mmCIF file of C-alpha atoms and ligand atoms in Angstrom:
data_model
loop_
_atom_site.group_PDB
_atom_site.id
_atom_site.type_symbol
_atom_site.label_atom_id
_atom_site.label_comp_id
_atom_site.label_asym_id
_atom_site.label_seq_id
_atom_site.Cartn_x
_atom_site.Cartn_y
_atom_site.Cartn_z
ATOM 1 C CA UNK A 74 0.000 0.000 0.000
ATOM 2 C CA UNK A 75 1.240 3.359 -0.958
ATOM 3 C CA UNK A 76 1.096 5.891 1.613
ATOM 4 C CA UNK A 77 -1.042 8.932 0.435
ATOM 5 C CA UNK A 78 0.718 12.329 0.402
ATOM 6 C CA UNK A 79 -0.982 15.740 0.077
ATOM 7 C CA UNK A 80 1.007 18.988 -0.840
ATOM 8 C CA UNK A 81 0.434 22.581 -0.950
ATOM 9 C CA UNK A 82 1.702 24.443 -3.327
ATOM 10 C CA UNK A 83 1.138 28.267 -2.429
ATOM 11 C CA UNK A 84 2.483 29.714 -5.603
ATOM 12 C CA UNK A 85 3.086 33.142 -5.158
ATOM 13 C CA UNK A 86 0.838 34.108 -2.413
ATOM 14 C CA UNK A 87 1.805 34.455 1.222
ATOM 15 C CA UNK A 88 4.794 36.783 2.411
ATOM 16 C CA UNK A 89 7.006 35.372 5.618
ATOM 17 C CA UNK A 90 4.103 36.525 8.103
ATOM 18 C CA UNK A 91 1.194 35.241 6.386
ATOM 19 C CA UNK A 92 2.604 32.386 5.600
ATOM 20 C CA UNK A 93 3.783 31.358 8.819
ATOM 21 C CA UNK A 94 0.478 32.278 10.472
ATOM 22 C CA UNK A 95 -0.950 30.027 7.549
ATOM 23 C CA UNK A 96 1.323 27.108 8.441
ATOM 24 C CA UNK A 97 0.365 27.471 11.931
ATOM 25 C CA UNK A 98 -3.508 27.151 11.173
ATOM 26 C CA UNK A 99 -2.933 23.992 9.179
ATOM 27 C CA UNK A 100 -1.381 22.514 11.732
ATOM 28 C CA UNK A 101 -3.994 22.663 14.202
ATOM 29 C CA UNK A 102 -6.721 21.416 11.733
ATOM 30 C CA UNK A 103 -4.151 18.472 10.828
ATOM 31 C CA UNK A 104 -3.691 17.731 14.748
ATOM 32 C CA UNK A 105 -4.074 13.974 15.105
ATOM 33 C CA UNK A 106 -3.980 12.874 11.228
ATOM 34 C CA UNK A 107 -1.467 9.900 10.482
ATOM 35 C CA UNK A 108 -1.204 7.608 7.918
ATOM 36 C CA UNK A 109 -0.421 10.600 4.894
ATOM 37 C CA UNK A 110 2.450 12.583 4.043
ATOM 38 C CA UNK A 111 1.852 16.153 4.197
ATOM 39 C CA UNK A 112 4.202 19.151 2.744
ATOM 40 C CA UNK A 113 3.582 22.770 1.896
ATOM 41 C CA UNK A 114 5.460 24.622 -0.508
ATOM 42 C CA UNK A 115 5.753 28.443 0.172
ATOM 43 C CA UNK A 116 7.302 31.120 -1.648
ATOM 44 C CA UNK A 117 11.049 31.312 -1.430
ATOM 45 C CA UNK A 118 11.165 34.029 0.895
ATOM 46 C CA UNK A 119 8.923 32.491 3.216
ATOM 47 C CA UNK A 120 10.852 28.793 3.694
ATOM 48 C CA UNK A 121 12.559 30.324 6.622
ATOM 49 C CA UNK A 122 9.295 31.726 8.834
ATOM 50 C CA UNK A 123 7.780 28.568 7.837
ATOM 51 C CA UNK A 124 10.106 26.280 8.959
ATOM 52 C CA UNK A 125 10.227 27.760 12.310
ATOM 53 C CA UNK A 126 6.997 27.102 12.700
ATOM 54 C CA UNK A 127 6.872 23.529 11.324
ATOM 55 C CA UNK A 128 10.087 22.261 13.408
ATOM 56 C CA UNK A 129 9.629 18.491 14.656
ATOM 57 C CA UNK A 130 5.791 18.407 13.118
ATOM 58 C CA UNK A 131 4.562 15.938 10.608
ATOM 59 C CA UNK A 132 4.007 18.978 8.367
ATOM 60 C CA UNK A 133 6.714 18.774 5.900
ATOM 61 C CA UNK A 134 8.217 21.696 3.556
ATOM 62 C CA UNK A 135 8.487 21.717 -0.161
ATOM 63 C CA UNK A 136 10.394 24.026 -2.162
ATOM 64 C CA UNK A 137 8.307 25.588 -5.543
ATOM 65 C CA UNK A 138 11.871 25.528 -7.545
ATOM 66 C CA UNK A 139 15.043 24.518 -7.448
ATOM 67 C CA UNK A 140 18.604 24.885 -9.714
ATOM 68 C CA UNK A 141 20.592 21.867 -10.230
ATOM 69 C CA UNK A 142 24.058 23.659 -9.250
ATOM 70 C CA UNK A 143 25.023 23.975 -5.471
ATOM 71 C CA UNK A 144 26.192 27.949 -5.936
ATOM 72 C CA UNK A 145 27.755 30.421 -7.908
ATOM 73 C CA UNK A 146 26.805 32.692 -10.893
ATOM 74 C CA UNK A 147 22.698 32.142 -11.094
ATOM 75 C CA UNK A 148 20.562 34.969 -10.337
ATOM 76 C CA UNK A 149 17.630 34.668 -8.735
ATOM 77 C CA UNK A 150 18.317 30.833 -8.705
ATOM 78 C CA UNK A 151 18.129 28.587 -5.441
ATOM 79 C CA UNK A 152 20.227 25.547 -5.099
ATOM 80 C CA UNK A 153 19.974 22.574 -3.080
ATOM 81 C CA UNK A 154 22.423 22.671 -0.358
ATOM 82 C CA UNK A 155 20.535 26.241 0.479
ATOM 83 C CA UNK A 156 16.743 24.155 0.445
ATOM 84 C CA UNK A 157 18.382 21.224 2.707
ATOM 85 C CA UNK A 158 19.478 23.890 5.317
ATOM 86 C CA UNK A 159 16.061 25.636 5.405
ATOM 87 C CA UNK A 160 14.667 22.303 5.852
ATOM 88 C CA UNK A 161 13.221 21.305 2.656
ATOM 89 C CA UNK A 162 11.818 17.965 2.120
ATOM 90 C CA UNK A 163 10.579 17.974 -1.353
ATOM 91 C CA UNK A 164 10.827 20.205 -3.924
ATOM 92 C CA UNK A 165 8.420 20.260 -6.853
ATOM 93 C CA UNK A 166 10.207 20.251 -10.265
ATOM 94 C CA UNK A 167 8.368 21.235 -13.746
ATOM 95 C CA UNK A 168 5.424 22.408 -12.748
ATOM 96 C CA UNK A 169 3.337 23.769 -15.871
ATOM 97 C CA UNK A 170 3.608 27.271 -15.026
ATOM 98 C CA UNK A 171 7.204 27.143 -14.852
ATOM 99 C CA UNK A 172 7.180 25.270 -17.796
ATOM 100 C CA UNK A 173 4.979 27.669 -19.556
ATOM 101 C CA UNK A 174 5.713 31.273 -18.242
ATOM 102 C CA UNK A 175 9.219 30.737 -17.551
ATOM 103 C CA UNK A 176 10.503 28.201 -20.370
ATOM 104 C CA UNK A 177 11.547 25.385 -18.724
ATOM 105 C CA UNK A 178 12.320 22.649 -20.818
ATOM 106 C CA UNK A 179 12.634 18.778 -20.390
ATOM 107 C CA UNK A 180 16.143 18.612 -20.444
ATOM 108 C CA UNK A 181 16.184 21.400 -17.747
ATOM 109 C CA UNK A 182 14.094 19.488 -15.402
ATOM 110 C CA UNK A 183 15.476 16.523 -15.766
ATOM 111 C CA UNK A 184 18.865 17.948 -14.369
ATOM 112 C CA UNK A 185 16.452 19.183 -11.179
ATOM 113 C CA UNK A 186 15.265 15.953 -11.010
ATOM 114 C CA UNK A 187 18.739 14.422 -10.877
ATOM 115 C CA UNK A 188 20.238 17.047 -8.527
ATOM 116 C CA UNK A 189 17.032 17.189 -6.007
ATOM 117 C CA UNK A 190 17.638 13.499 -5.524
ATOM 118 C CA UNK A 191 21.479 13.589 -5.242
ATOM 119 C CA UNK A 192 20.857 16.107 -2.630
ATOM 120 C CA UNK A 193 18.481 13.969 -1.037
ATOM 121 C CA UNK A 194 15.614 16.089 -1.759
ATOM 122 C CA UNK A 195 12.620 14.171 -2.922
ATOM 123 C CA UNK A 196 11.442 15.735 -6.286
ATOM 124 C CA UNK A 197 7.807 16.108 -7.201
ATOM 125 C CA UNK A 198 7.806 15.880 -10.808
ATOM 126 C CA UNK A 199 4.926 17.633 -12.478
ATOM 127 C CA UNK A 200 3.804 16.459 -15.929
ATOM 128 C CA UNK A 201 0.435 17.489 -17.775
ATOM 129 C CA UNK A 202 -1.163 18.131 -21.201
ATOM 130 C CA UNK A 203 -2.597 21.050 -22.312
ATOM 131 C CA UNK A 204 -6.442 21.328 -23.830
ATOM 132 C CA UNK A 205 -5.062 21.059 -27.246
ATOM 133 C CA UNK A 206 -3.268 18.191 -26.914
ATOM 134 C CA UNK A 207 -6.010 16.634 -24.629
ATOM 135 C CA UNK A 208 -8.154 17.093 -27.494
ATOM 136 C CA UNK A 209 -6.353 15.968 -30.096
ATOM 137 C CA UNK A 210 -5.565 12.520 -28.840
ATOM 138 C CA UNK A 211 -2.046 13.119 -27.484
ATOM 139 C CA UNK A 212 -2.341 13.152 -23.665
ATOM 140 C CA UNK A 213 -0.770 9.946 -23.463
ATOM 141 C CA UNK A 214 2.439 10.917 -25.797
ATOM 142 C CA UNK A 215 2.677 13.912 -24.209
ATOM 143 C CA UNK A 216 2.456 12.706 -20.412
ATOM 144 C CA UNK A 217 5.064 9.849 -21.317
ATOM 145 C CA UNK A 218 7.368 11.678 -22.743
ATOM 146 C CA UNK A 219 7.816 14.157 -19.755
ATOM 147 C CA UNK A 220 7.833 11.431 -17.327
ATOM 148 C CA UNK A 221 10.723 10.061 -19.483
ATOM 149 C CA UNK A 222 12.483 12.925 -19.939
ATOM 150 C CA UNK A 223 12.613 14.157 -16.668
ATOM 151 C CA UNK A 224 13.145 10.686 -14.949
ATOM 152 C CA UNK A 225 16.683 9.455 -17.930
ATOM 153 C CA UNK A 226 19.547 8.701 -15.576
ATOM 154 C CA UNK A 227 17.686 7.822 -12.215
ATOM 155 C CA UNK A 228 18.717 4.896 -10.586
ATOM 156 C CA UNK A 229 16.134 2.239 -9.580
ATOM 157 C CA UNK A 230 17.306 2.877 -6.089
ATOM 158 C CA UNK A 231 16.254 5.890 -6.451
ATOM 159 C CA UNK A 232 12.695 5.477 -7.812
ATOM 160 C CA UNK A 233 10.842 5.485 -4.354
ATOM 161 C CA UNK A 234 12.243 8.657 -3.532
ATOM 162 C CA UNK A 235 10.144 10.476 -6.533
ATOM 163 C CA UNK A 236 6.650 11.587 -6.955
ATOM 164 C CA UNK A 237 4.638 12.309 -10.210
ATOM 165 C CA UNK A 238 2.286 14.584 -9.990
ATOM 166 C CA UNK A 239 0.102 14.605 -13.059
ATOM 167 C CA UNK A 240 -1.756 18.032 -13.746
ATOM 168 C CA UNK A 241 -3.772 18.487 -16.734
ATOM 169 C CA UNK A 242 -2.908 22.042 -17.409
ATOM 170 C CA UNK A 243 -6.409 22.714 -18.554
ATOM 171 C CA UNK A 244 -7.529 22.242 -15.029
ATOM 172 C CA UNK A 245 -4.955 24.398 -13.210
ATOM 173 C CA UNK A 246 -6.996 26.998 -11.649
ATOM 174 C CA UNK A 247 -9.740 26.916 -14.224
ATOM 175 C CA UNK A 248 -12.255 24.907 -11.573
ATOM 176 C CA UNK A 249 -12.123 22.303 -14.153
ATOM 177 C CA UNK A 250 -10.959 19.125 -12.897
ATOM 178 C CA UNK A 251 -10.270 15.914 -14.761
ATOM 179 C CA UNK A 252 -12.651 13.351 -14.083
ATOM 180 C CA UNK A 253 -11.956 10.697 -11.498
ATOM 181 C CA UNK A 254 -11.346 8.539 -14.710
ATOM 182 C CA UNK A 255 -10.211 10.828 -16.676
ATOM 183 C CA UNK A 256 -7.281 10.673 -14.400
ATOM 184 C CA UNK A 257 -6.955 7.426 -13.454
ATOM 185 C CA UNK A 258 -6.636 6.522 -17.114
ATOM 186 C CA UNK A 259 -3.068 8.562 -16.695
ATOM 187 C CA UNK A 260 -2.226 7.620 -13.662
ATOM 188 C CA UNK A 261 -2.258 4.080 -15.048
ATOM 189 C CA UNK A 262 -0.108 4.910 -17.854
ATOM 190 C CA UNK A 263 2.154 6.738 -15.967
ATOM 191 C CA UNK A 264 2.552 3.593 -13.376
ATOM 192 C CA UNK A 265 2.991 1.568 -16.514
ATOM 193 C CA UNK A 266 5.507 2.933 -17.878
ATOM 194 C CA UNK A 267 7.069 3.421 -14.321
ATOM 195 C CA UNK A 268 7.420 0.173 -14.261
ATOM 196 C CA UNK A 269 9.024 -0.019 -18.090
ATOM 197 C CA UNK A 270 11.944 2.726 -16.944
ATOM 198 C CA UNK A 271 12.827 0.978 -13.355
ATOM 199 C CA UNK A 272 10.306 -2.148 -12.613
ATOM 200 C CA UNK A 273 7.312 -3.220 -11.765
ATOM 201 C CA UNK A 274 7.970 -3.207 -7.554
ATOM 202 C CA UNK A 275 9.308 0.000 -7.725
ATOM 203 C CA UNK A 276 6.286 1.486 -9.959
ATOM 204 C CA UNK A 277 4.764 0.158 -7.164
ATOM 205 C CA UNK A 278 6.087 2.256 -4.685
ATOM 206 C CA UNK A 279 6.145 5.658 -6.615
ATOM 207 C CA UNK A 280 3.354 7.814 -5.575
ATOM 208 C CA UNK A 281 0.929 9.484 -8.347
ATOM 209 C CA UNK A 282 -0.430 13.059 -7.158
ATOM 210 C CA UNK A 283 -3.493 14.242 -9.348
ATOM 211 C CA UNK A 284 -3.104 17.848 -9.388
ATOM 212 C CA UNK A 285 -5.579 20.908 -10.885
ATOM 213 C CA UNK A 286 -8.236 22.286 -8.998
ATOM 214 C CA UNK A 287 -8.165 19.737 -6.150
ATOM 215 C CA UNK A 288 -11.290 20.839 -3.560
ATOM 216 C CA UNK A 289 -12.944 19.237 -0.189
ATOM 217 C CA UNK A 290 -15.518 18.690 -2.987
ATOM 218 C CA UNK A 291 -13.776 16.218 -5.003
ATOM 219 C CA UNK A 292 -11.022 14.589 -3.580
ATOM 220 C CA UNK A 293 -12.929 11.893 -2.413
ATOM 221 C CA UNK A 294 -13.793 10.766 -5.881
ATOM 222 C CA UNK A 295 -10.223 10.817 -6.988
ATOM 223 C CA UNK A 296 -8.227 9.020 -4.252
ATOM 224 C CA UNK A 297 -10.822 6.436 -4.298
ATOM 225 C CA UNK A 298 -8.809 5.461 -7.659
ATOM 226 C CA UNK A 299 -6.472 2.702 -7.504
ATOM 227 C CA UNK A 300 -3.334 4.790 -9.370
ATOM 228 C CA UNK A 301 -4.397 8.463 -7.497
ATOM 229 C CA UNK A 302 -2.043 8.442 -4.224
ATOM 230 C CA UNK A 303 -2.645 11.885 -3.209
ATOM 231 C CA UNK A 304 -2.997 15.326 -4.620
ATOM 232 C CA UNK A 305 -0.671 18.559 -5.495
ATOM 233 C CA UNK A 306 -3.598 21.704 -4.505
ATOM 234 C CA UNK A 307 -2.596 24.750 -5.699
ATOM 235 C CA UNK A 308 -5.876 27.630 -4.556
ATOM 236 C CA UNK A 309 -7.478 25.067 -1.942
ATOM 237 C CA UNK A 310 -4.379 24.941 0.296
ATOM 238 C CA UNK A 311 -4.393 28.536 0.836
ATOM 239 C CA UNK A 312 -6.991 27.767 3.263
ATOM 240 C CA UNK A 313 -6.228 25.709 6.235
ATOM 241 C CA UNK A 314 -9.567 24.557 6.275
ATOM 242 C CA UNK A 315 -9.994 23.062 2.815
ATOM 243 C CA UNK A 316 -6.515 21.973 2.539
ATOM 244 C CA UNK A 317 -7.038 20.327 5.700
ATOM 245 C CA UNK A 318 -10.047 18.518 4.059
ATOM 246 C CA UNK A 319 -8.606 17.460 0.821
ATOM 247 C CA UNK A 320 -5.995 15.821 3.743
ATOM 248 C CA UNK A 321 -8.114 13.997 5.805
ATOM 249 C CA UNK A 322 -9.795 13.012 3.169
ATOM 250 C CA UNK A 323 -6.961 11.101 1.661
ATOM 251 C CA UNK A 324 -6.288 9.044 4.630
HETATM 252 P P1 PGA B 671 -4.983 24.434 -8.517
HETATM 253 O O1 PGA B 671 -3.408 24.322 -8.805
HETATM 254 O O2 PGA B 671 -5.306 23.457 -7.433
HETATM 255 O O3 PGA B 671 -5.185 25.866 -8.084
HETATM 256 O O4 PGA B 671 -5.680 24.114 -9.785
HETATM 257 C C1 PGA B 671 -2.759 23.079 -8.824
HETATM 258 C C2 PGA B 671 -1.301 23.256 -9.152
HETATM 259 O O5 PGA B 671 -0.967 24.093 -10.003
HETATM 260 O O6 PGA B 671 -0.431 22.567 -8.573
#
């Protein structure tokens, strides 16, 4: 049995104050929940307030970004050995919207991927099709081929460490979600060809996050599918009270 996990990711909302005051609401509503692995990814500037506030609780953090090199000239960049002293867990890699917006590309995110793990930082590796594509047949090419990509030169001993998060990107934000088997349809490719790149045990063990407007409202529906281990909410875990929810109702 895979062990669910839940994260946040805040985006670009919540200074240092806010977002330690958020942190701090979450974790009473969370008080008592076991059995799930839960992580929050603030902004940059907020890791540090945050992980004051998280210290020795089961609320883990996750960095939004993260360079592949461990310092020197990168502006604006954040490398690993800075997210492991902050107390990163995680760090989500390739997310559509850095993708999109700010041009990361496969090869890119791969290196992450690579460098996150060498660190011992697990990545959350974000994959998704656009409506186009979703439309015209290719979900499945396009979903594979990221996973793929951003997964060439990780060792099988590796593979538990990683999570996939699949996110349509037509249902980032839009208040669309995919149907429950819409995505398990992907999730099951994606374990499938897990399975292909390391093996079939460790497929096993990799979780699946379905990610793109995640609510209280329909989480249930989702994690009741046999390849959906959890959930990447963007908008709904800006409120400790829905994200606490979407947790408990993963368990
Ligand atoms: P959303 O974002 O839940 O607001 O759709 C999900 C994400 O981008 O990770």
């Amino acid at each position: 049995m895979r062990r669910p996990f839940v994260a946040g990711n805040w985006k670009m909302n919540k200074g240092p104050k806010e977002a330690a005051a958020l942190a701090g609401q979450i974790l009473s509503e969370i008080a008592g929940v076991n059995n799930v692995d839960i992580a929050i990814a603030p902004v940059a500037i907020s890791l540090a307030s945050v992980h004051l506030v998280l210290q020795n609780t089961n609320l883990k953090m996750a960095a939004q970004n993260m360079f592949y090199e461990e310092s020197g000239a990168y502006t604006g960049e954040l490398s690993p050995l800075m997210l492991n002293e902050i107390g990163c867990k995680y760090a989500i890699i390739g997310h559509s919207e850095r993708r999109q917006i700010f041009g990361e590309d496969d090869e890119l995110i791969n290196r992450k991927t690579r460098a996150a793990i060498s660190h011992g930082i697990q990545p959350i590796v974000c994959c998704g099709e656009t409506l186009e594509e979703r439309e015209s047949g290719s979900t499945n090419d396009k979903v594979a081929f990221q996973v793929k990509a951003a997964l060439s030169g990780i060792r099988m001993e590796d593979a538990s460490k990683i999570t996939v998060a699949y996110e349509p990107i037509w249902a980032i934000g839009t208040g669309r979600t995919a149907s429950p088997e819409q995505a398990q349809e992907v999730h099951a490719m994606i374990r499938n060809l897990l399975a292909e790149i390391f093996n079939s045990a460790a497929a096993d063990q990799i979780r699946i996050q379905y990610g793109g407007s995640v609510k209280p409202a329909n989480i249930e529906e989702l994690i009741a599918k046999t390849d959906i281990d959890g959930a990447l909410v963007g908008g709904a875990s800006l409120k400790a009270d829905s994200f606490a929810a979407i947790i408990k109702a993963c368990v």
